[in-house]
Tab-separated table of C-alpha atoms and ligand atoms in Angstrom:
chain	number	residue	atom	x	y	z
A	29	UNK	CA	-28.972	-23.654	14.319
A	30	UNK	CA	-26.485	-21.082	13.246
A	31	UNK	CA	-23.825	-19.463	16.380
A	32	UNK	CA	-25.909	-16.417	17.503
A	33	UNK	CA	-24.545	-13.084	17.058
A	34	UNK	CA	-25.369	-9.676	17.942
A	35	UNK	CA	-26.044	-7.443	14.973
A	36	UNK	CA	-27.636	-4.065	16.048
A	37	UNK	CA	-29.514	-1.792	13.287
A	38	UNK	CA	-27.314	1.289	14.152
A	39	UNK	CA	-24.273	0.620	16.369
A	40	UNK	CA	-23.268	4.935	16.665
A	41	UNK	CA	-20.159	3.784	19.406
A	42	UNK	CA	-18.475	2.124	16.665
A	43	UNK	CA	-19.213	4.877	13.774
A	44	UNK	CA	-17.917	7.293	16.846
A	45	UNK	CA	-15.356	5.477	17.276
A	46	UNK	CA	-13.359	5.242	13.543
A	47	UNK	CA	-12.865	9.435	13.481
A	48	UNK	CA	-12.963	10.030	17.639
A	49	UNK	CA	-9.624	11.265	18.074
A	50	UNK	CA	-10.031	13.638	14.562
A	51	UNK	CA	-13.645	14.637	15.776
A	52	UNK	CA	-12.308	15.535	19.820
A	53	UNK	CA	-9.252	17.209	18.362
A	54	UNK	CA	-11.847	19.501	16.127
A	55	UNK	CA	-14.396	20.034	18.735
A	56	UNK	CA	-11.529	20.600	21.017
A	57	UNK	CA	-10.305	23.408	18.634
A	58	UNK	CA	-14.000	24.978	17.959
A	59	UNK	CA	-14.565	24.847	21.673
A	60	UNK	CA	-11.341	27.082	22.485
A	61	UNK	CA	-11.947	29.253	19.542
A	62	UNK	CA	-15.315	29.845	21.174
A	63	UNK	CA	-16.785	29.705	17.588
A	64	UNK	CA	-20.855	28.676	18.107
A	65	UNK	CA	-23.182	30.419	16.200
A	66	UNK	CA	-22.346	30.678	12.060
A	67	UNK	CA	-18.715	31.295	12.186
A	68	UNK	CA	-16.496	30.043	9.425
A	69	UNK	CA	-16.358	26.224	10.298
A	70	UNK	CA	-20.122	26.131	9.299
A	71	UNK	CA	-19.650	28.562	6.244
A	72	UNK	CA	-16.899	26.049	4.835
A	73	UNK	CA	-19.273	23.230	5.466
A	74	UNK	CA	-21.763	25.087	2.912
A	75	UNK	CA	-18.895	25.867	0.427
A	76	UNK	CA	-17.814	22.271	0.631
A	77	UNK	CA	-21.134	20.203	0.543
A	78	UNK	CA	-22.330	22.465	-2.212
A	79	UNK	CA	-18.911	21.957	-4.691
A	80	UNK	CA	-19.716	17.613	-4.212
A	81	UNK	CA	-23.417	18.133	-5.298
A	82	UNK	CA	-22.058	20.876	-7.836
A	83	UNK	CA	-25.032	23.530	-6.981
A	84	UNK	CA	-24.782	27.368	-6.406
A	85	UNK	CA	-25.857	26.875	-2.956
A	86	UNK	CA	-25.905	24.847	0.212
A	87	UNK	CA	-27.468	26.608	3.261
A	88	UNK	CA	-26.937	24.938	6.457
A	89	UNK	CA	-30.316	25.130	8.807
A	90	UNK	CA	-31.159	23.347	12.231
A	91	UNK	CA	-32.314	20.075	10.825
A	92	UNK	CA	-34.233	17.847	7.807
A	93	UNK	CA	-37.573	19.452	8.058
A	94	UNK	CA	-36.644	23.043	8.243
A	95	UNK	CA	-34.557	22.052	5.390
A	96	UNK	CA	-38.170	21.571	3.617
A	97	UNK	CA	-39.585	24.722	5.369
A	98	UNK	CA	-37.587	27.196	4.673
A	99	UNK	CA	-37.715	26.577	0.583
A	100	UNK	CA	-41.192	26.691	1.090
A	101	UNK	CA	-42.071	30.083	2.987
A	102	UNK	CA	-40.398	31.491	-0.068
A	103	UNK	CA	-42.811	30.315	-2.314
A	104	UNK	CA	-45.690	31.818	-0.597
A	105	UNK	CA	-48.420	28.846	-0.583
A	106	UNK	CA	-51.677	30.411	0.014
A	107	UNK	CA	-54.919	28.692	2.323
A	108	UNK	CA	-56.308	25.450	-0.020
A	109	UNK	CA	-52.900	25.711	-2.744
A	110	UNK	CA	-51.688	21.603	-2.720
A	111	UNK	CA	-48.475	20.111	-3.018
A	112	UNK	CA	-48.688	16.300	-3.680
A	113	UNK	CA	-45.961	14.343	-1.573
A	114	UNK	CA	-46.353	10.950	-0.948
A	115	UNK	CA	-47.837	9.042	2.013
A	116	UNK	CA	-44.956	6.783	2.544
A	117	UNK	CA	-42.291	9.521	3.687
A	118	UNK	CA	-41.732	10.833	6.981
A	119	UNK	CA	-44.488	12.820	8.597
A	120	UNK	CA	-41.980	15.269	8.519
A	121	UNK	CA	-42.298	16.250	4.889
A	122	UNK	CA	-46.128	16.814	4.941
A	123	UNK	CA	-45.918	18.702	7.886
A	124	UNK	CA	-43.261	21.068	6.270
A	125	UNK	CA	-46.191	21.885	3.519
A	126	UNK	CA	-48.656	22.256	5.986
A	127	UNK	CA	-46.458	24.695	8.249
A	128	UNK	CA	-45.346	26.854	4.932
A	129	UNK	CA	-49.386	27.207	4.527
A	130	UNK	CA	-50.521	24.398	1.973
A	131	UNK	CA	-52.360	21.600	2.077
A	132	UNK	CA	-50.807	17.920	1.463
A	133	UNK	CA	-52.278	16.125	-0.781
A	134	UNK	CA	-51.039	11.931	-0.822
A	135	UNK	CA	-49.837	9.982	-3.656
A	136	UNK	CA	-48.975	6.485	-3.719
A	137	UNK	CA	-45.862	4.822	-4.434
A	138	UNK	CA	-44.726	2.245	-6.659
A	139	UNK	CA	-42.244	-1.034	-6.236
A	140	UNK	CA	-39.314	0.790	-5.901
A	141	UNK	CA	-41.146	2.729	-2.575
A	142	UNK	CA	-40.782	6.052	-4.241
A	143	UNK	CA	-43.476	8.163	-5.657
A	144	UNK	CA	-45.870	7.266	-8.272
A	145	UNK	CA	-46.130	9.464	-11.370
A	146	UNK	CA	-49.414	8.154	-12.425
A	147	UNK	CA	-50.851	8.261	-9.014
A	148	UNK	CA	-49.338	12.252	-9.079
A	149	UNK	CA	-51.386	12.859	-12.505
A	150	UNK	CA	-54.507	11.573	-10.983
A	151	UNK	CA	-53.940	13.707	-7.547
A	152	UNK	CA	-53.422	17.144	-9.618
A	153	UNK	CA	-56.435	19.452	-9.746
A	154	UNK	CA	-57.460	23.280	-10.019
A	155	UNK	CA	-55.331	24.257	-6.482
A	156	UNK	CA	-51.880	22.276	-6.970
A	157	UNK	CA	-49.185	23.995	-6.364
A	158	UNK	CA	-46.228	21.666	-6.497
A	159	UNK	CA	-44.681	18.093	-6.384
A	160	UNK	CA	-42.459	16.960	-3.483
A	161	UNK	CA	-41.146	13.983	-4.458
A	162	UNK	CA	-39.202	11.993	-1.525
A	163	UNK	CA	-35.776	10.650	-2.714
A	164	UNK	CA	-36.458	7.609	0.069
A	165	UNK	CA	-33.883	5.032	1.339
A	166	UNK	CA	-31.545	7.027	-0.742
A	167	UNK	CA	-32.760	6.136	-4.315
A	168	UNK	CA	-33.597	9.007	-6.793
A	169	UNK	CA	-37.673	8.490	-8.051
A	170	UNK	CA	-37.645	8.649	-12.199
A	171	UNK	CA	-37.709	12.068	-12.483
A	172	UNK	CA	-38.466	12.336	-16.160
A	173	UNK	CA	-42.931	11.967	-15.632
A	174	UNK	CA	-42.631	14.432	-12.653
A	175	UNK	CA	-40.616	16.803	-14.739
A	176	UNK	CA	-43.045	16.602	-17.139
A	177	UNK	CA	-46.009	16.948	-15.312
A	178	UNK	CA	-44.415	19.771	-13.747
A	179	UNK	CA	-43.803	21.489	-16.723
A	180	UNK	CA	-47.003	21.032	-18.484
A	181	UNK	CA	-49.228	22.208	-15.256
A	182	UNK	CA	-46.761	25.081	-14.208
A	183	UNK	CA	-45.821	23.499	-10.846
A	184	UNK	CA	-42.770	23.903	-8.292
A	185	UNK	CA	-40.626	20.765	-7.148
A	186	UNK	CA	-39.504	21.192	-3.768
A	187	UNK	CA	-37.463	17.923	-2.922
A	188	UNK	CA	-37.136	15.964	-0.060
A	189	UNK	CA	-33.860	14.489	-0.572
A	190	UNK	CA	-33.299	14.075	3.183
A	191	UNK	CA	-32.428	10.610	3.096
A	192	UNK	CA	-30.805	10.720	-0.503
A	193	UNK	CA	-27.128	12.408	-0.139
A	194	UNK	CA	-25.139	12.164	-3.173
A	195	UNK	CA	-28.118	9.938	-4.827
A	196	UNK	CA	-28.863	10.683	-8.688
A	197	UNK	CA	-30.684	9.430	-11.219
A	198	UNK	CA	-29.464	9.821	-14.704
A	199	UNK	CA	-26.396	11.617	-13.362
A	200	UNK	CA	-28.058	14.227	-11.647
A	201	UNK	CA	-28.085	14.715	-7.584
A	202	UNK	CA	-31.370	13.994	-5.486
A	203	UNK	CA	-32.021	17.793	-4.324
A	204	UNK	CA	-31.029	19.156	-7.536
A	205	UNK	CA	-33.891	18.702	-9.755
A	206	UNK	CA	-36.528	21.678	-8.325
A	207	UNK	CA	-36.507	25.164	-7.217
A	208	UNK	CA	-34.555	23.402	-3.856
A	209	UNK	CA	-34.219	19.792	-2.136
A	210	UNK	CA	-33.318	19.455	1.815
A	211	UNK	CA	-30.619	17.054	3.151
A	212	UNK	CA	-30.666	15.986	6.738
A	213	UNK	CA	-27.504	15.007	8.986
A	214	UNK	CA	-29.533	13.573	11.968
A	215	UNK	CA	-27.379	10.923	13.121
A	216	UNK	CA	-28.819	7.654	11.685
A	217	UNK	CA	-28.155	9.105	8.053
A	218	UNK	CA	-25.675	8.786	5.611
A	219	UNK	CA	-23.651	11.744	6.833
A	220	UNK	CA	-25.189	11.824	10.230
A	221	UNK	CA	-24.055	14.846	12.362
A	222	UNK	CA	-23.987	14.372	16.602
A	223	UNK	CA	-27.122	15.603	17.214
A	224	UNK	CA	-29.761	17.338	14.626
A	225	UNK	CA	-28.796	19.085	11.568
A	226	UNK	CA	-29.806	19.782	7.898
A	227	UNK	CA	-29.280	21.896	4.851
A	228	UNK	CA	-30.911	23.768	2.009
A	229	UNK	CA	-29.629	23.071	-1.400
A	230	UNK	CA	-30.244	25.028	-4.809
A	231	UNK	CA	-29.248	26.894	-7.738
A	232	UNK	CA	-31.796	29.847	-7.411
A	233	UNK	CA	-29.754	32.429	-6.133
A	234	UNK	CA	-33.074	34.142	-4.923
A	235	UNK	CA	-34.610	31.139	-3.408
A	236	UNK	CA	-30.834	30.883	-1.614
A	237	UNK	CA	-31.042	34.589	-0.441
A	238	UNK	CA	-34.483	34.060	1.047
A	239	UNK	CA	-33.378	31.159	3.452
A	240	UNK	CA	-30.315	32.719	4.517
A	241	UNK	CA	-32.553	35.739	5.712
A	242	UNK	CA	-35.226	33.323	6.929
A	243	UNK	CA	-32.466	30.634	8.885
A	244	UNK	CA	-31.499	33.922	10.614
A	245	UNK	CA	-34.504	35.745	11.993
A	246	UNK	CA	-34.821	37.137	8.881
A	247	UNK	CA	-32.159	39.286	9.391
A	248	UNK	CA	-30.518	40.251	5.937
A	249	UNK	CA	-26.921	40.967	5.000
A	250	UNK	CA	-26.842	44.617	6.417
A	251	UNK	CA	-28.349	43.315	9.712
A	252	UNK	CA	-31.469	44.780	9.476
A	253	UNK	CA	-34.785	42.769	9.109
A	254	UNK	CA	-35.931	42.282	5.645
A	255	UNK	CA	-38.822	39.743	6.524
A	256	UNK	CA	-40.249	37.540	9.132
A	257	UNK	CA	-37.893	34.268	10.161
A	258	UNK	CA	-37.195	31.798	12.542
A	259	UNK	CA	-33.752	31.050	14.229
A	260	UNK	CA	-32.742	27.621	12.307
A	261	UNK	CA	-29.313	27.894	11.736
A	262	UNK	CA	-26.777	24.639	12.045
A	263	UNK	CA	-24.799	24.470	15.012
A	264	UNK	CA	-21.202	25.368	13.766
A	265	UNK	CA	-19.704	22.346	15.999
A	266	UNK	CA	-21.663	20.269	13.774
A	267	UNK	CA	-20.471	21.941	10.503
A	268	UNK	CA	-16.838	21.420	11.634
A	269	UNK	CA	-17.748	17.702	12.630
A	270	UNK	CA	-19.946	17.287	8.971
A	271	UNK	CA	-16.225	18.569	7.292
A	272	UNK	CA	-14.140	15.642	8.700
A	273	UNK	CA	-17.283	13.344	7.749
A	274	UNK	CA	-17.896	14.483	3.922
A	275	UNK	CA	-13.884	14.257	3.102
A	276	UNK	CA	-14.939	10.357	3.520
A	277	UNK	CA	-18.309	10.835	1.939
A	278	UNK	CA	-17.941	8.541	-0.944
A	279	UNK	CA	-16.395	5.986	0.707
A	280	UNK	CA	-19.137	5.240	3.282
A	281	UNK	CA	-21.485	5.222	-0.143
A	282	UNK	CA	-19.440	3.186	-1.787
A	283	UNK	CA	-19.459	0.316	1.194
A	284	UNK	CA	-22.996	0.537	1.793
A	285	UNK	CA	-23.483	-0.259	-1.932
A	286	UNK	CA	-21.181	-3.199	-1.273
A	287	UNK	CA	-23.169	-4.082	1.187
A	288	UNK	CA	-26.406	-3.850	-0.561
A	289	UNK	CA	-24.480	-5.875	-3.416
A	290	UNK	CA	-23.982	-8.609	-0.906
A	291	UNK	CA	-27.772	-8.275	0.512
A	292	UNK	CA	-28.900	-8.782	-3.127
A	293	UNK	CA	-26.594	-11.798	-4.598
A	294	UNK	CA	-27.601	-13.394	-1.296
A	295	UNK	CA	-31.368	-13.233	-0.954
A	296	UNK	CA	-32.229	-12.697	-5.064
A	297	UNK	CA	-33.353	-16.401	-5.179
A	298	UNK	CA	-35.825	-16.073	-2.494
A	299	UNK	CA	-39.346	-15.328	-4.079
A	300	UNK	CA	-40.557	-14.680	0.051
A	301	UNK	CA	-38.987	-11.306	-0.563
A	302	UNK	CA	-39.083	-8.400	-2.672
A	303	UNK	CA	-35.639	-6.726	-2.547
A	304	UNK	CA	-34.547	-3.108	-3.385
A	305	UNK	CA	-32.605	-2.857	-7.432
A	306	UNK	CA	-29.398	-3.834	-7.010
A	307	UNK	CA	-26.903	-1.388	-6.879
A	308	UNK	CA	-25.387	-1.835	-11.073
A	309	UNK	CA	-28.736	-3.156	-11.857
A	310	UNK	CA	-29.561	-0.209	-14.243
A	311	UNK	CA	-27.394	2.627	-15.340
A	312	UNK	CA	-29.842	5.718	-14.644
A	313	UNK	CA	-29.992	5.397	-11.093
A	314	UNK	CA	-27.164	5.641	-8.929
A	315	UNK	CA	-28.624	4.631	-5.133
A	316	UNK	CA	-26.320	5.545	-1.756
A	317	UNK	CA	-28.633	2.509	-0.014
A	318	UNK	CA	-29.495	4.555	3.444
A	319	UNK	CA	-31.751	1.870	4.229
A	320	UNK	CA	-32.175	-1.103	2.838
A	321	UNK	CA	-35.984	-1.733	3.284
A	322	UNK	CA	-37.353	-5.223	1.443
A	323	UNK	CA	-40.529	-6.623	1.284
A	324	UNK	CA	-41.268	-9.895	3.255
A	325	UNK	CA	-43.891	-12.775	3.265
A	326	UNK	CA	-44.930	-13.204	6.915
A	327	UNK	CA	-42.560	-10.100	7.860
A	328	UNK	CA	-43.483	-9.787	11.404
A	329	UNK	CA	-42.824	-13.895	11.968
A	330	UNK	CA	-39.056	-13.376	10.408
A	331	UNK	CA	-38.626	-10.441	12.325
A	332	UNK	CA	-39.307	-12.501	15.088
A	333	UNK	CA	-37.045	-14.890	13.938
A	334	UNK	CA	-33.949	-12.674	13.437
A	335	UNK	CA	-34.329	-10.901	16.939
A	336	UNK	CA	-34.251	-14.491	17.791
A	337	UNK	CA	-30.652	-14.949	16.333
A	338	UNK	CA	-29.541	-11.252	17.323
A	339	UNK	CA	-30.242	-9.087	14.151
A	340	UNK	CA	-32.184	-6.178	15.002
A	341	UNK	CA	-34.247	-4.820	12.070
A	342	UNK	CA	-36.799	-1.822	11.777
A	343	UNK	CA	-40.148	-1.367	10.164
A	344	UNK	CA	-40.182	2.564	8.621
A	345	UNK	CA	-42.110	5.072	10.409
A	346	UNK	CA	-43.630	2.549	13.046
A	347	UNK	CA	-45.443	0.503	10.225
A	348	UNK	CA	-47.679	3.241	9.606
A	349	UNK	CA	-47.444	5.334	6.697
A	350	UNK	CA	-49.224	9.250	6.511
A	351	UNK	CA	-52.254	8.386	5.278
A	352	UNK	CA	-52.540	6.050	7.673
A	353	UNK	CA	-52.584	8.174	10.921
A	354	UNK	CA	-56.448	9.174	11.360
A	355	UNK	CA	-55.842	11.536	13.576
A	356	UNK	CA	-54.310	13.797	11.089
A	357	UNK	CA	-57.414	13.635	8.716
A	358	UNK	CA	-56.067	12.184	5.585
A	359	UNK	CA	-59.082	9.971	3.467
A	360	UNK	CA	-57.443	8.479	0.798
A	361	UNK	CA	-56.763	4.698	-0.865
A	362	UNK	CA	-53.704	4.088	-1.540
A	363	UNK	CA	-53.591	0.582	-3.187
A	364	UNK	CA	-49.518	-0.045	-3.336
A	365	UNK	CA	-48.767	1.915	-0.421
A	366	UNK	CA	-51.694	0.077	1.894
A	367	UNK	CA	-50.455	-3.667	0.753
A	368	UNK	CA	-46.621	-2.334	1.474
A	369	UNK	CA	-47.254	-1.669	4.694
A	370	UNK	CA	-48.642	-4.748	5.625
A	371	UNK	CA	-44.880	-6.516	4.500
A	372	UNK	CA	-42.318	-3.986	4.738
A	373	UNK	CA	-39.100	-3.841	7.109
A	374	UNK	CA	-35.271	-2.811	6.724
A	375	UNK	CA	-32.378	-4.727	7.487
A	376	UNK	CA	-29.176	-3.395	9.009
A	377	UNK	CA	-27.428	-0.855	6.679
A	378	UNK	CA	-24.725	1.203	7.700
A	379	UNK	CA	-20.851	1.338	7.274
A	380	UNK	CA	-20.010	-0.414	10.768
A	381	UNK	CA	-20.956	-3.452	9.317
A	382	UNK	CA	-19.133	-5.963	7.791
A	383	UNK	CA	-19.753	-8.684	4.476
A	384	UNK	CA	-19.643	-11.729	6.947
A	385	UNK	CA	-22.456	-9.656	9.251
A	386	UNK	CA	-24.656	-9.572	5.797
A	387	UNK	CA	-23.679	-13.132	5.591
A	388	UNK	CA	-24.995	-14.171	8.779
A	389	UNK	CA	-28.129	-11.811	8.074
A	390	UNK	CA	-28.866	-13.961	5.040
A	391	UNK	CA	-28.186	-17.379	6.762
A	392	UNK	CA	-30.728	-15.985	9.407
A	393	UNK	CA	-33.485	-15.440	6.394
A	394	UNK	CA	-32.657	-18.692	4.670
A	395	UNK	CA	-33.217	-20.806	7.675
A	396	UNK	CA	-36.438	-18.690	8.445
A	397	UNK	CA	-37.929	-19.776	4.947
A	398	UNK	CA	-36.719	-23.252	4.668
A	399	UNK	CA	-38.646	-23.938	8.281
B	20	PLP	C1	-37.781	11.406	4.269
B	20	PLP	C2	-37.474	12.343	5.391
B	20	PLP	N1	-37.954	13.591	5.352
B	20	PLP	C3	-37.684	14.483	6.315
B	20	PLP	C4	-36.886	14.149	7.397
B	20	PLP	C5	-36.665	15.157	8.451
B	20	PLP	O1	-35.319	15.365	8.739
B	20	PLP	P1	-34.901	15.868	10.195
B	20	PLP	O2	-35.115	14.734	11.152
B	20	PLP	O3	-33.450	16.223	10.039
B	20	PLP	O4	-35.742	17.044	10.516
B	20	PLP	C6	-36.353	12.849	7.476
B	20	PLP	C7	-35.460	12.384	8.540
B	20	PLP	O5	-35.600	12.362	9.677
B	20	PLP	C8	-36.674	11.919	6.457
B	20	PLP	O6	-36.211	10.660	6.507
């Protein structure tokens, strides 16, 4: 019996507490400056975040899902026009296509949890619109099929790249590949803000104009009212704290990749589990690791097991995936995504943890499978 530990999911005290005294002396300073609603701390936050991705804009908006929203409105979805997003996402992203005016239509994902092409093909039809594709756990899908697919039936990519942060896939961000993609900064992500937060990312000065106006009431640049909006701005306190956090921005990535290095050379022999590509495993994709979510044989047993021994792990949206919620209507099979759910969980991933915590993790999971 290995020496029990205590290995939370998300430990935010100790992520607080590497950049407290640079994070209190900036608050401090935003606080006296009075500077709340969109003054310059969040405007440098946009010029910053959008010179690492290298796009024309980065718009910063309340949180994630307005993120998705906004891009929308602009497209003007009419009653019955689909976009195809996949079932194993966050509620969040259907319900952006269903508040811009569209209907959702599922897909199903594939072994790397990310959305199908071929099960996209078959869901296109006389109303699609568009493709979201989810950039999940903060891997990039192939986008070459959904390009293509685009292309050939006229459709819009709107991305949810909410969980994907400085992901690409053949050297191009996650976010960068539509008309726009949304990043979110609620806490648990890779550059987690203290409290909610998001932002709108794109090259389409148009599409950029639009959710400026619509972040802000749709008030334009002379301060009258151009359009309909909402008030979704981010909180400039959070831009200033996002600053101090994206100067170390590749560093966090590059020890969660370390991490997920570790996870990989540890548990690779174990056929019990299906594990996420390793991080150098092929040179198109380059995956920031958000989560690390694996497949397990009797998953809820070694979950069991590992609370046992102090790890704390997490099973994506509750276990249930959107499709799966009846009361929202969906009727749909979903043949990869259905038998995922039944074996799917994350272990702890974040940049508070250390190579002898993954160590421990993986002791845990041996000694489950060797009982
Ligand atoms: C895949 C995905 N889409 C959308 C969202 C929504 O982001 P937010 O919580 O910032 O609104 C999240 C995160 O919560 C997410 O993980």
């Amino acid at each position: 019996m290995l020496n029990r530990r205590q290995i939370p999911f998300f430990d935010y005290p100790a992520l607080f507490a590497e950049i407290e005294q640079e994070v209190m002396t900036t608050v401090r300073d935003v606080f006296a400056r009075g500077a709340y609603i969109m003054q310059k701390d969040v405007l440098d936050f946009e010029t910053e975040l959008a010179a690492y991705l290298g796009v024309k804009h980065a718009i910063g908006v309340a949180d994630g899902t307005m993120g998705l929203l906004l891009p929308l409105l602009t497209l003007e979805l009419r009653s019955g026009d689909e976009v195809i997003v996949p079932s194993h996402t966050f509620v969040a992203s259907a319900a952006a296509i269903h508040h811009a005016g569209g209907t959702p239509v599922l897909a199903d994902c594939g072994p790397d949890h990310l959305i199908d092409a071929a099960s996209v093909a078959k869901a296109i039809g006389p109303r699609t619109r568009g493709i979201m594709p989810v950039q999940l756990n903060g891997r990039t899908a192939n986008m070459d099929p959904l390009l293509e697919l685009a292309q050939k039936h006229k459709l819009f990519i709107v991305e949810d790249s909410c969980q994907a942060l400085g992901s690409r896939f053949k050297g191009r961000f996650a976010g960068t590949f539509g008309v726009a993609g949304s990043i979110s900064f609620y806490p648990s992500k890779t550059l987690g803000c203290f409290g909610d937060g998001g932002a709108v990312i794109t090259n389409d000065d148009q599409t950029a104009e639009a959710v400026r106006i619509i972040r802000d009431h749709g008030r334009g640049p002379d301060g009258n009212v151009w359009r309909w909006g909402f008030n979704s701005r981010l909180d400039n306190v959070q831009g200033a704290i996002l600053r101090i956090k994206l100067r170390r921005y590749d560093s966090y990535i590059a020890h969660r990749r370390g991490l997920a290095a570790l996870y990989d050379q540890r548990l690779r022999h174990l056929e019990q589990l299906t594990l996420p590509p390793a991080p150098t495993e092929d040179g198109e994709h380059f995956d920031i690791f958000q989560n690390y979510e694996i497949e397990a044989t009797r998953r809820d047993a070694l979950r069991a097991h590992l609370e046992e021994r102090g790890v704390r792990t997490i099973i994506q949206w509750g276990g249930k995936t959107i499709h799966q919620f009846p009361r929202l209507g969906f009727n749909v099979s979903l043949p990869y995504t259905e038998r995922m759910t039944e074996r799917f969980m994350m272990l702890p991933m974040n940049t508070a943890l250390k190579n002898d915590d993954i160590h421990y993790i993986c002791d845990c999971i041996e000694e489950f499978y060797a009982s």
